[in-house]
Amino acid sequence: MGRLAYVNGRYMPHAHAQVHIEDRGYQFADGVYEVVPVVDGVLIDENPHLDRLGYSLAELKIAWPVARPVLRLILRELMARNRLRRGIIYFQVTRGVAPRDHKFPAQAKSSLVITTKRLKPPAPSLFSEGVAVSIQPDIRWARRDIKSLSLLPNVLAKQAAVQAGAYEAWLVEEVSGIVTEGSSTNAWIVTHSGEIATYPRGHDILGGITRETLLDLAEAQGLAVVERAFTRDEALAATEAFLTSSSAFIVPVTRIDGQVIGSGKPGPVTERLRELYLAHVARQVALGQIGANATAARP
Ligand code: PDD
C-alpha cells in the first residue's frame, strides 16, 4: 500500500490528498506547522514540539484542530500506517476554510494536515567534511518565533544559497551584519575564547527545539554556551561553526561564503555537542520503545 496522508479526519493516499481551494493556509499562509524527527519509530522531543505548536496557535488565535492527546494518537496512527521508522512527521494547522477575506472568519474550523517522509541516514561526508553556508539578507517579518507557514523569504534565501553551491543560507540583518539563523536551521559559532554562541531566543528567530535541547545538554556539561548575537565577520573568524534542526540534528559548517572556517574540518566542540545530542536521541528512543511495549502489553 502507498503512503498515506491525514487530512481533516481522513487517511488518504498521499498522491490524492487535497484541501479546499479556499483554505486560508493556501490563500493567506494563515497557519502554522511543526516538523518532528522520528528515529526507530519514536518521535523525538514530541512534547516540546507540541508546546511550540500550542504557542504558535495561541499567538495567531487559531484553535487547536483536535485536542492535544488526540493529535498525539493521530501522529502515531499515521506513522504506523506508513510504517515510518526513520524520517520526519510534518503537521500543519490552518485557520480553516472560508470565503476569501483578510479578517478572521466568524466561523471556521481549523484544518489539520499531516504527512510523513522517510529519510535515509545522512551521508557520512556531511559530518566528516561539514557543509558550506551562504550569507543572505534577512528580509523576514518581525515575528519569526511563530512557526508560520509563510516561508517565502526562507525559500528565496535557501534557493539563492543552493545556487551559490551552499547547503544552507545564513540570514543576516543588513544594517547590523548580525546573523540571526538559517533558512530552516539555527546558527551557531565557537569563538577563539571557546564560547559557544547562538542568537538569543525572542521574536527575531524561531526557538528551535534542537537548539533548546542542545543548550540544556551543553549547560549540564558545564560548557560555555551563551545566547548572544554574532555578526557575519565574527562567524568568518570563528574556530568552528555548525547548524541545528529537527531534520539535520547537528551539522558542522566549514565554509561561509566560500571562506574556510577554523581548520576547514569539523572541530572538536561541534563533535562533542553532536555526540551529546545523539546520546539524547538514543535515550528518547530507548524510553519511547519501552513506552510502546508497555502500551502494546496492556490488555
Ligand atoms: N525548520 N529556524 C528556522 C527558520 C526553522 O524553520 C527551523 C526548523 C529551525 C530549527 O528548529 P527545530 O530545531 O525545532 O527543527 C530554525 C524545519 C525543520 C522545517 O522548516 O523543515
Coordinates of C-alpha atoms and ligand atoms in Angstrom, one line a residue:
M1 CA 0.0 0.0 0.0
G2 CA 1.3 3.5 -0.9
R3 CA 2.0 6.3 1.5
L4 CA -1.0 7.9 3.3
A5 CA -1.6 11.5 4.5
Y6 CA -4.0 12.6 7.1
V7 CA -6.4 15.4 6.0
N8 CA -9.1 16.7 8.4
G9 CA -10.1 13.3 9.9
R10 CA -9.4 11.1 6.9
Y11 CA -6.4 8.9 5.9
M12 CA -6.0 9.4 2.2
P13 CA -3.5 8.2 -0.4
H14 CA -0.7 10.8 -0.3
A15 CA -0.8 11.4 -4.1
H16 CA -4.5 12.3 -4.0
A17 CA -4.8 14.1 -0.6
Q18 CA -6.3 17.5 -1.1
V19 CA -7.5 20.6 0.8
H20 CA -10.2 23.1 -0.2
I21 CA -9.1 25.9 -2.6
E22 CA -10.3 28.4 0.0
D23 CA -8.3 27.0 2.8
R24 CA -6.7 30.1 4.5
G25 CA -3.4 28.3 4.6
Y26 CA -3.5 28.1 0.8
Q27 CA -4.7 31.7 0.2
F28 CA -3.0 33.6 3.1
A29 CA -0.4 31.2 4.6
D30 CA -2.7 31.7 7.6
G31 CA -1.4 28.7 9.6
V32 CA 1.4 27.1 11.5
Y33 CA 3.4 23.9 11.3
E34 CA 5.7 21.5 13.1
V35 CA 8.4 19.0 11.9
V36 CA 9.2 16.3 14.4
P37 CA 12.0 13.8 13.8
V38 CA 11.3 10.1 14.0
V39 CA 14.1 7.7 14.9
D40 CA 13.4 3.9 15.2
G41 CA 9.7 4.7 15.1
V42 CA 10.0 7.1 18.1
L43 CA 9.0 10.7 18.0
I44 CA 12.0 12.8 19.3
D45 CA 11.2 15.7 21.7
E46 CA 7.5 15.4 20.9
N47 CA 6.3 17.4 23.9
P48 CA 8.4 20.5 23.2
H49 CA 7.2 20.4 19.6
L50 CA 3.6 20.2 20.7
D51 CA 4.2 23.0 23.2
R52 CA 5.6 25.2 20.4
L53 CA 2.6 24.3 18.2
G54 CA 0.4 25.5 21.1
Y55 CA 2.4 28.7 21.3
S56 CA 2.2 29.4 17.6
L57 CA -1.5 28.7 17.5
A58 CA -2.2 30.9 20.5
E59 CA -0.1 33.8 19.1
L60 CA -2.2 33.7 15.9
K61 CA -5.5 33.0 17.8
I62 CA -6.0 29.7 15.8
A63 CA -7.9 27.0 17.7
W64 CA -6.3 23.5 18.1
P65 CA -7.9 21.4 15.4
V66 CA -8.2 18.4 17.8
A67 CA -7.2 18.1 21.5
R68 CA -3.5 17.6 22.1
P69 CA -3.9 13.9 23.2
V70 CA -5.9 13.2 20.1
L71 CA -3.2 14.8 17.9
R72 CA -0.7 12.5 19.6
L73 CA -2.8 9.5 18.7
I74 CA -3.3 10.6 15.1
L75 CA 0.5 11.1 14.7
R76 CA 1.1 7.6 15.9
E77 CA -1.6 6.1 13.7
L78 CA -0.2 7.8 10.6
M79 CA 3.3 6.7 11.4
A80 CA 2.1 3.1 12.0
R81 CA 0.0 3.1 8.7
N82 CA 3.1 4.4 6.8
R83 CA 5.5 2.1 8.7
L84 CA 7.6 5.2 9.4
R85 CA 10.8 4.1 11.3
R86 CA 13.2 7.0 10.4
G87 CA 12.3 10.3 9.0
I88 CA 10.1 13.2 9.8
I89 CA 6.4 13.8 10.5
Y90 CA 5.0 17.1 9.3
F91 CA 1.8 18.6 10.6
Q92 CA 0.2 21.9 9.7
V93 CA -2.8 23.7 11.2
T94 CA -4.6 26.5 9.3
R95 CA -7.4 28.8 10.3
G96 CA -9.7 26.7 8.1
V97 CA -11.8 27.2 5.0
A98 CA -13.8 30.4 4.4
P99 CA -14.6 32.8 1.6
R100 CA -11.5 34.9 0.9
D101 CA -11.5 37.9 3.2
H102 CA -8.5 39.1 5.2
K103 CA -10.2 39.4 8.6
F104 CA -10.7 36.2 10.6
P105 CA -13.8 34.3 9.6
A106 CA -16.6 34.4 12.1
Q107 CA -16.9 30.6 11.9
A108 CA -14.2 28.3 10.6
K109 CA -12.9 25.0 11.8
S110 CA -9.1 24.7 11.9
S111 CA -7.7 22.4 9.3
L112 CA -5.2 19.7 10.1
V113 CA -2.9 18.0 7.5
I114 CA -0.2 15.5 8.5
T115 CA 2.3 13.8 6.2
T116 CA 5.3 11.6 6.8
K117 CA 8.6 11.4 5.0
R118 CA 11.2 8.7 5.2
L119 CA 14.7 9.9 5.4
K120 CA 17.9 7.8 4.9
P121 CA 20.6 8.5 7.5
P122 CA 22.6 11.5 6.2
A123 CA 25.7 10.9 4.1
P124 CA 28.7 10.5 6.4
S125 CA 30.5 13.2 4.4
L126 CA 28.1 15.7 6.0
F127 CA 29.8 15.1 9.3
S128 CA 33.4 14.3 8.2
E129 CA 33.6 17.3 5.8
G130 CA 31.0 19.7 7.1
V131 CA 28.9 21.9 4.8
A132 CA 29.1 25.3 3.2
V133 CA 26.7 28.1 4.0
S134 CA 25.9 31.3 2.0
I135 CA 25.1 34.6 3.7
Q136 CA 21.8 36.0 2.5
P137 CA 19.8 39.1 3.7
D138 CA 17.2 38.5 6.3
I139 CA 14.1 40.0 4.8
R140 CA 11.5 38.3 7.1
W141 CA 8.8 39.7 9.2
A142 CA 9.1 40.7 12.9
R143 CA 7.6 37.5 14.5
R144 CA 9.9 34.7 13.5
D145 CA 9.2 33.0 16.8
I146 CA 5.9 31.9 15.4
K147 CA 6.4 28.8 13.2
S148 CA 4.2 30.2 10.5
L149 CA 3.5 28.6 7.1
S150 CA 4.6 31.9 5.5
L151 CA 8.1 30.9 4.4
L152 CA 8.7 32.8 1.2
P153 CA 11.8 34.7 2.4
N154 CA 13.2 31.5 3.7
V155 CA 12.5 29.8 0.4
L156 CA 14.2 32.6 -1.6
A157 CA 17.2 32.6 0.7
K158 CA 17.7 28.8 0.5
Q159 CA 17.4 28.9 -3.3
A160 CA 20.0 31.6 -3.5
A161 CA 22.3 29.6 -1.2
V162 CA 21.8 26.4 -3.3
Q163 CA 22.6 28.4 -6.5
A164 CA 25.8 29.6 -4.8
G165 CA 26.7 26.0 -4.2
A166 CA 25.9 26.0 -0.4
Y167 CA 23.9 23.6 1.8
E168 CA 22.1 26.4 3.7
A169 CA 21.6 30.1 3.9
W170 CA 22.6 32.1 7.0
L171 CA 20.4 35.1 7.3
V172 CA 22.0 38.4 8.1
E173 CA 20.4 41.7 9.2
E174 CA 21.6 44.2 6.6
V175 CA 22.4 47.2 8.9
S176 CA 23.9 45.4 11.9
G177 CA 25.5 42.5 10.0
I178 CA 24.1 40.2 12.7
V179 CA 23.4 36.5 11.8
T180 CA 20.0 35.6 13.1
E181 CA 19.6 31.9 12.0
G182 CA 19.5 29.7 8.9
S183 CA 16.6 29.5 6.4
S184 CA 15.4 26.3 8.2
T185 CA 18.1 25.8 10.9
N186 CA 19.6 27.7 13.9
A187 CA 23.1 29.1 13.5
W188 CA 26.0 28.6 16.0
I189 CA 29.7 29.5 16.3
V190 CA 32.5 28.6 18.6
T191 CA 34.8 31.6 19.2
H192 CA 38.6 31.6 19.9
S193 CA 37.9 32.0 23.6
G194 CA 35.9 28.8 23.5
E195 CA 32.5 30.4 23.8
I196 CA 29.6 28.6 22.0
A197 CA 27.2 31.3 20.8
T198 CA 23.8 31.3 19.2
Y199 CA 21.3 34.1 18.7
P200 CA 19.1 34.8 21.8
R201 CA 15.6 33.5 21.9
G202 CA 12.9 36.1 21.2
H203 CA 10.8 37.4 18.3
D204 CA 13.8 37.5 15.9
I205 CA 14.4 33.8 15.5
L206 CA 12.5 30.5 15.6
G207 CA 13.1 29.0 19.0
G208 CA 14.4 25.7 17.6
I209 CA 13.7 22.6 19.6
T210 CA 17.1 21.1 18.7
R211 CA 18.7 24.4 19.7
E212 CA 16.9 24.4 23.1
T213 CA 17.7 20.8 23.8
L214 CA 21.4 21.3 22.9
L215 CA 21.6 24.4 25.1
D216 CA 20.3 22.3 28.1
L217 CA 22.6 19.4 27.3
A218 CA 25.7 21.7 26.9
E219 CA 24.9 23.6 30.1
A220 CA 24.5 20.4 32.1
Q221 CA 28.1 19.5 31.0
G222 CA 29.4 22.9 32.1
L223 CA 30.2 24.0 28.5
A224 CA 30.4 27.8 27.8
V225 CA 27.2 28.2 25.9
V226 CA 25.9 31.7 25.6
E227 CA 22.8 33.1 23.8
R228 CA 24.1 36.3 22.1
A229 CA 24.1 37.8 18.7
F230 CA 27.2 37.5 16.5
T231 CA 28.0 39.1 13.2
R232 CA 29.0 37.7 9.8
D233 CA 32.6 38.9 10.5
E234 CA 32.6 37.1 13.8
A235 CA 31.3 34.0 12.1
L236 CA 34.1 34.2 9.5
A237 CA 36.7 34.5 12.3
A238 CA 35.2 31.6 14.4
T239 CA 37.1 28.5 15.1
E240 CA 34.1 26.3 14.5
A241 CA 30.5 26.8 13.2
F242 CA 27.5 24.5 13.0
L243 CA 23.8 24.4 12.4
T244 CA 20.9 22.6 14.2
S245 CA 17.4 21.5 13.2
S246 CA 15.0 18.6 13.7
S247 CA 15.7 17.1 10.3
A248 CA 19.5 17.6 10.2
F249 CA 20.2 17.5 14.0
I250 CA 23.8 19.0 14.2
V251 CA 25.8 19.6 11.1
P252 CA 29.3 21.2 11.1
V253 CA 29.7 24.3 8.9
T254 CA 33.2 24.5 7.4
R255 CA 32.8 27.3 4.8
I256 CA 30.9 30.5 4.9
D257 CA 30.6 32.5 1.7
G258 CA 33.5 30.4 0.3
Q259 CA 35.8 31.2 3.2
V260 CA 37.2 28.4 5.3
I261 CA 36.2 28.3 9.0
G262 CA 38.8 27.3 11.5
S263 CA 40.8 24.3 10.3
G264 CA 38.4 23.7 7.5
K265 CA 37.3 20.4 9.1
P266 CA 34.6 19.8 11.7
G267 CA 36.0 20.8 15.1
P268 CA 36.1 19.0 18.5
V269 CA 33.5 21.2 20.1
T270 CA 30.9 20.5 17.4
E271 CA 31.8 16.8 17.5
R272 CA 31.3 16.7 21.3
L273 CA 27.9 18.6 21.0
R274 CA 26.8 16.2 18.3
E275 CA 27.7 13.2 20.5
L276 CA 25.7 14.7 23.4
Y277 CA 22.7 15.3 21.1
L278 CA 22.9 11.8 19.6
A279 CA 23.0 10.3 23.1
H280 CA 19.9 12.3 24.0
V281 CA 18.1 10.9 20.9
A282 CA 19.2 7.4 21.8
R283 CA 17.8 7.8 25.3
Q284 CA 14.5 9.0 23.9
V285 CA 14.4 6.1 21.5
A286 CA 15.0 3.6 24.4
L287 CA 12.3 5.3 26.6
G288 CA 9.9 5.5 23.6
Q289 CA 10.3 1.8 22.9
I290 CA 9.7 0.9 26.5
G291 CA 6.6 3.0 26.4
A292 CA 5.4 1.5 23.2
N293 CA 5.9 -2.1 24.5
A294 CA 4.1 -1.2 27.7
T295 CA 1.2 0.1 25.7
A296 CA 1.2 -2.9 23.4
A297 CA 1.2 -5.3 26.5
R298 CA -1.8 -3.6 28.1
P299 CA -5.0 -5.7 27.9
Ligands
PDD1 N1 12.8 24.1 10.3 N2 15.0 28.2 12.2 C1 14.0 28.1 11.3 C2 13.7 29.3 10.5 C3 13.4 26.9 11.0 O1 12.5 26.8 10.0 C4 13.8 25.7 11.8 C5 13.1 24.4 11.6 C6 14.7 25.9 12.8 C7 15.2 24.7 13.6 O2 14.1 24.4 14.6 P1 14.0 22.9 15.1 O3 15.2 22.6 15.8 O4 12.8 23.0 16.0 O5 13.7 22.0 13.9 C8 15.3 27.1 13.0 C9 12.1 22.9 10.0 C10 12.9 21.6 10.2 C11 11.5 23.0 8.6 O6 11.0 24.0 8.2 O7 11.5 22.0 7.8

